[in-house]
């Protein structure tokens, strides 16, 4: 007797839904997809970063009844871009779409995107765009955010040589083969995966744009914050460096530069109280800078692995230790260079760079170790 194999047909489309604290949006999302994708073989993958509100449980409950609902549950990690990438990589369908899990994107446009791919076998990407005829940001964005989004769009288009009208959109469908061909060049950190994909594809992709109107959020709240803006700046700089520097290294560098200012300000202040005690003032300055660097890195550079509670205290201590060794390396290297090539500024800068590199590598291995 032949084996009885499960009778589920392979999907043509995987819909990837990144979600963080979207419990109440899961069931409505699936219902909306069911009516929007009527007549198509599809599946949906919710990529949840272990949301405290129990989003993963809501997905599991649905998946128990519906074989086309899947869950990718990530632990010890955070980040929209990385979630989208892993969701697409988990797909074996020829097409994958990404749509927000908060119902702000217009799922009825998915069928239109799919039609574009069926019509044109050379198409690589269909973008849901708010900036072409028929699309708009609607009331989904506040005026400040609309302004910021427009500015980011202009910057991305100029600096990354992108021609698509809405590279900031989080709503798109991609041919999985095309995606797999560029995935190694993508950054898992950050919010703007579409801009990164467009840049990584170096203008070689065939693209179509489908207009949509950005809706207002019904449940839960946005995860977009000022760190997202800095991450985006990091993405632009990372691309400009030809991928040599990661977003993380750039953010670490920005925090480091802020530390120089903290140190100078504290030393200046201390000297007003204890003008005779430079060594003490300098020591307090260095300590303050290490401390603010730690907290800023925890909030920004490593926010996907942010330490909390006791782990944060331990992290702070290990960061002091790492930075102290970095300072010794800094002085050692600078001295070595200076003794062979007596240009103080050059020696000093190379020393600082070595110290920063050590701090970055050591702190990512020790203080903010990936799980
Ligand atoms: N897994 C995971 N991990 N999902 C996340 C994370 C995360 O760290 N951060 C956000 N998400 C999910 C949210 O739960 C939501 O489903 C979706 O990603 C978008 O996040 P929002 O916080 O709602 O972003 P937004 O509405 O401010 O901005 C969105 O729309 C813009 C316009 O298209 C994003 O998609 C932007 O990239 C986009 O520009
Ligand atoms: Mn949203």
Short mmCIF file of N, CA and C in Angstrom, two decimals, residues 5-90:
data_model
loop_
_atom_site.label_atom_id
_atom_site.label_comp_id
_atom_site.label_asym_id
_atom_site.label_seq_id
_atom_site.Cartn_x
_atom_site.Cartn_y
_atom_site.Cartn_z
N UNK A 5 0.31 10.44 1.80
CA UNK A 5 1.02 11.72 1.95
C UNK A 5 0.02 12.84 2.22
N UNK A 6 0.45 13.86 2.90
CA UNK A 6 -0.48 14.97 3.17
C UNK A 6 -0.89 15.66 1.86
N UNK A 7 -2.13 16.05 1.79
CA UNK A 7 -2.65 16.64 0.56
C UNK A 7 -2.67 18.17 0.66
N UNK A 8 -1.49 18.76 0.72
CA UNK A 8 -1.42 20.22 0.73
C UNK A 8 -0.64 20.62 -0.51
N UNK A 9 -1.19 21.48 -1.32
CA UNK A 9 -0.46 21.85 -2.54
C UNK A 9 0.55 22.95 -2.23
N UNK A 10 1.66 22.93 -2.98
CA UNK A 10 2.72 23.92 -2.76
C UNK A 10 2.20 25.30 -3.11
N UNK A 11 2.46 26.28 -2.25
CA UNK A 11 1.94 27.62 -2.52
C UNK A 11 2.69 28.33 -3.65
N UNK A 12 1.99 29.22 -4.32
CA UNK A 12 2.62 30.06 -5.33
C UNK A 12 3.19 31.30 -4.65
N UNK A 13 2.58 31.65 -3.51
CA UNK A 13 2.97 32.90 -2.84
C UNK A 13 3.09 32.70 -1.34
N UNK A 14 4.19 33.17 -0.76
CA UNK A 14 4.32 33.24 0.69
C UNK A 14 4.17 34.69 1.12
N UNK A 15 3.22 34.95 2.00
CA UNK A 15 3.07 36.31 2.52
C UNK A 15 3.78 36.36 3.87
N UNK A 16 4.80 37.20 3.97
CA UNK A 16 5.57 37.33 5.20
C UNK A 16 5.03 38.51 5.99
N UNK A 17 4.66 38.25 7.23
CA UNK A 17 4.12 39.31 8.08
C UNK A 17 5.01 39.50 9.30
N UNK A 18 5.87 40.51 9.30
CA UNK A 18 6.68 40.76 10.50
C UNK A 18 5.77 41.30 11.59
N UNK A 19 5.90 40.81 12.81
CA UNK A 19 5.04 41.38 13.84
C UNK A 19 5.71 41.39 15.20
N UNK A 20 5.47 42.46 15.89
CA UNK A 20 5.94 42.62 17.26
C UNK A 20 4.81 43.27 18.04
N UNK A 21 4.31 42.56 19.04
CA UNK A 21 3.15 43.05 19.81
C UNK A 21 1.96 43.39 18.91
N UNK A 22 1.54 42.42 18.12
CA UNK A 22 0.41 42.63 17.22
C UNK A 22 -0.68 41.58 17.47
N UNK A 23 -0.78 41.09 18.70
CA UNK A 23 -1.70 39.99 19.00
C UNK A 23 -3.10 40.20 18.41
N UNK A 24 -3.67 41.38 18.63
CA UNK A 24 -5.05 41.60 18.20
C UNK A 24 -5.19 41.78 16.69
N UNK A 25 -4.06 41.89 16.00
CA UNK A 25 -4.14 42.08 14.55
C UNK A 25 -3.99 40.78 13.77
N UNK A 26 -3.60 39.70 14.47
CA UNK A 26 -3.29 38.46 13.77
C UNK A 26 -4.52 37.87 13.07
N UNK A 27 -5.59 37.65 13.83
CA UNK A 27 -6.78 37.02 13.23
C UNK A 27 -7.40 37.89 12.12
N UNK A 28 -7.58 39.20 12.36
CA UNK A 28 -8.11 40.04 11.26
C UNK A 28 -7.22 40.00 10.02
N UNK A 29 -5.91 39.93 10.24
CA UNK A 29 -4.97 39.88 9.12
C UNK A 29 -5.22 38.65 8.26
N UNK A 30 -5.35 37.49 8.92
CA UNK A 30 -5.56 36.25 8.17
C UNK A 30 -6.90 36.31 7.42
N UNK A 31 -7.92 36.84 8.08
CA UNK A 31 -9.23 36.97 7.40
C UNK A 31 -9.13 37.84 6.17
N UNK A 32 -8.42 38.94 6.30
CA UNK A 32 -8.27 39.86 5.17
C UNK A 32 -7.51 39.19 4.03
N UNK A 33 -6.46 38.43 4.39
CA UNK A 33 -5.69 37.73 3.34
C UNK A 33 -6.58 36.69 2.65
N UNK A 34 -7.38 36.00 3.45
CA UNK A 34 -8.25 34.97 2.86
C UNK A 34 -9.15 35.57 1.79
N UNK A 35 -9.73 36.73 2.05
CA UNK A 35 -10.61 37.26 1.01
C UNK A 35 -9.83 37.92 -0.12
N UNK A 36 -8.66 38.51 0.21
CA UNK A 36 -7.90 39.19 -0.84
C UNK A 36 -7.24 38.21 -1.80
N UNK A 37 -6.93 37.00 -1.32
CA UNK A 37 -6.17 36.05 -2.13
C UNK A 37 -7.02 34.86 -2.58
N UNK A 38 -8.30 35.09 -2.66
CA UNK A 38 -9.24 34.05 -3.09
C UNK A 38 -8.81 33.49 -4.46
N UNK A 39 -8.73 32.16 -4.56
CA UNK A 39 -8.39 31.54 -5.85
C UNK A 39 -6.89 31.38 -6.08
N UNK A 40 -6.07 31.83 -5.13
CA UNK A 40 -4.62 31.71 -5.26
C UNK A 40 -4.12 30.70 -4.22
N UNK A 41 -3.10 29.88 -4.53
CA UNK A 41 -2.53 29.04 -3.46
C UNK A 41 -1.46 29.85 -2.75
N UNK A 42 -1.69 30.10 -1.50
CA UNK A 42 -0.78 30.97 -0.74
C UNK A 42 -0.62 30.44 0.67
N UNK A 43 0.37 30.97 1.36
CA UNK A 43 0.55 30.68 2.78
C UNK A 43 0.98 31.99 3.44
N UNK A 44 0.81 32.08 4.74
CA UNK A 44 1.28 33.27 5.44
C UNK A 44 2.24 32.84 6.55
N UNK A 45 3.36 33.56 6.67
CA UNK A 45 4.32 33.30 7.75
C UNK A 45 4.38 34.54 8.63
N UNK A 46 3.98 34.39 9.86
CA UNK A 46 4.14 35.48 10.82
C UNK A 46 5.52 35.36 11.45
N UNK A 47 6.32 36.41 11.36
CA UNK A 47 7.64 36.38 11.97
C UNK A 47 7.59 37.21 13.24
N UNK A 48 7.60 36.53 14.37
CA UNK A 48 7.42 37.23 15.65
C UNK A 48 8.71 37.16 16.47
N UNK A 49 9.13 38.29 17.00
CA UNK A 49 10.34 38.32 17.81
C UNK A 49 10.02 38.14 19.29
N UNK A 50 9.32 37.07 19.60
CA UNK A 50 8.99 36.74 20.97
C UNK A 50 8.28 37.89 21.70
N UNK A 51 7.27 38.44 21.05
CA UNK A 51 6.53 39.58 21.62
C UNK A 51 5.97 39.25 22.99
N UNK A 52 6.12 40.16 23.95
CA UNK A 52 5.58 39.90 25.29
C UNK A 52 4.05 39.82 25.31
N UNK A 53 3.37 40.37 24.33
CA UNK A 53 1.90 40.35 24.37
C UNK A 53 1.30 39.01 23.92
N UNK A 54 2.18 38.05 23.57
CA UNK A 54 1.65 36.74 23.18
C UNK A 54 1.20 36.64 21.73
N UNK A 55 1.80 37.43 20.86
CA UNK A 55 1.47 37.35 19.43
C UNK A 55 1.66 35.92 18.90
N UNK A 56 2.77 35.29 19.32
CA UNK A 56 3.08 33.94 18.82
C UNK A 56 1.96 32.95 19.18
N UNK A 57 1.41 33.08 20.37
CA UNK A 57 0.32 32.17 20.77
C UNK A 57 -0.90 32.37 19.88
N UNK A 58 -1.19 33.63 19.56
CA UNK A 58 -2.33 33.92 18.69
C UNK A 58 -2.12 33.26 17.33
N UNK A 59 -0.88 33.29 16.82
CA UNK A 59 -0.59 32.67 15.52
C UNK A 59 -0.72 31.16 15.63
N UNK A 60 -0.18 30.57 16.69
CA UNK A 60 -0.25 29.11 16.87
C UNK A 60 -1.70 28.64 16.91
N UNK A 61 -2.54 29.39 17.62
CA UNK A 61 -3.93 28.99 17.74
C UNK A 61 -4.59 28.93 16.36
N UNK A 62 -4.28 29.90 15.51
CA UNK A 62 -4.86 29.91 14.16
C UNK A 62 -4.27 28.80 13.30
N UNK A 63 -2.93 28.62 13.44
CA UNK A 63 -2.24 27.63 12.61
C UNK A 63 -2.75 26.22 12.88
N UNK A 64 -3.25 26.00 14.11
CA UNK A 64 -3.78 24.68 14.45
C UNK A 64 -4.99 24.34 13.58
N UNK A 65 -5.70 25.37 13.13
CA UNK A 65 -6.88 25.13 12.29
C UNK A 65 -6.62 25.34 10.81
N UNK A 66 -5.62 26.16 10.51
CA UNK A 66 -5.42 26.54 9.11
C UNK A 66 -4.00 26.19 8.67
N UNK A 67 -3.87 25.19 7.78
CA UNK A 67 -2.53 24.72 7.40
C UNK A 67 -1.72 25.76 6.62
N UNK A 68 -2.37 26.79 6.12
CA UNK A 68 -1.63 27.81 5.36
C UNK A 68 -1.13 28.93 6.26
N UNK A 69 -1.30 28.78 7.59
CA UNK A 69 -0.76 29.76 8.52
C UNK A 69 0.47 29.18 9.20
N UNK A 70 1.59 29.88 9.09
CA UNK A 70 2.83 29.40 9.73
C UNK A 70 3.37 30.46 10.68
N UNK A 71 4.24 30.00 11.58
CA UNK A 71 4.86 30.92 12.54
C UNK A 71 6.37 30.74 12.49
N UNK A 72 7.08 31.86 12.46
CA UNK A 72 8.53 31.84 12.66
C UNK A 72 8.77 32.63 13.93
N UNK A 73 9.14 31.90 14.97
CA UNK A 73 9.26 32.51 16.30
C UNK A 73 10.74 32.71 16.59
N UNK A 74 11.19 33.95 16.64
CA UNK A 74 12.62 34.22 16.86
C UNK A 74 12.82 34.63 18.32
N UNK A 75 13.87 34.11 18.93
CA UNK A 75 14.15 34.53 20.30
C UNK A 75 15.51 35.21 20.38
N UNK A 76 15.64 36.13 21.33
CA UNK A 76 16.91 36.83 21.53
C UNK A 76 17.25 37.76 20.39
N UNK A 77 16.29 38.11 19.56
CA UNK A 77 16.56 38.98 18.43
C UNK A 77 15.43 39.97 18.23
N UNK A 78 15.76 41.10 17.63
CA UNK A 78 14.76 42.11 17.30
C UNK A 78 15.13 42.73 15.97
N UNK A 79 14.16 43.22 15.28
CA UNK A 79 14.46 44.01 14.09
C UNK A 79 13.59 43.66 12.91
N UNK A 80 13.05 44.70 12.29
CA UNK A 80 12.12 44.52 11.19
C UNK A 80 12.81 43.92 9.96
N UNK A 81 13.95 44.49 9.56
CA UNK A 81 14.60 44.02 8.34
C UNK A 81 14.98 42.54 8.46
N UNK A 82 15.58 42.18 9.58
CA UNK A 82 15.99 40.79 9.80
C UNK A 82 14.79 39.85 9.80
N UNK A 83 13.69 40.31 10.39
CA UNK A 83 12.48 39.47 10.43
C UNK A 83 11.97 39.22 9.01
N UNK A 84 11.95 40.26 8.18
CA UNK A 84 11.48 40.10 6.79
C UNK A 84 12.40 39.14 6.03
N UNK A 85 13.71 39.32 6.20
CA UNK A 85 14.67 38.48 5.48
C UNK A 85 14.47 37.01 5.85
N UNK A 86 14.39 36.73 7.14
CA UNK A 86 14.23 35.33 7.56
C UNK A 86 12.90 34.75 7.12
N UNK A 87 11.87 35.59 7.11
CA UNK A 87 10.56 35.13 6.65
C UNK A 87 10.62 34.73 5.18
N UNK A 88 11.25 35.56 4.36
CA UNK A 88 11.35 35.24 2.93
C UNK A 88 12.22 34.00 2.73
N UNK A 89 13.30 33.91 3.51
CA UNK A 89 14.18 32.74 3.38
C UNK A 89 13.47 31.44 3.77
N UNK A 90 12.46 31.57 4.61
CA UNK A 90 11.73 30.36 5.04
C UNK A 90 10.75 29.89 3.97
#
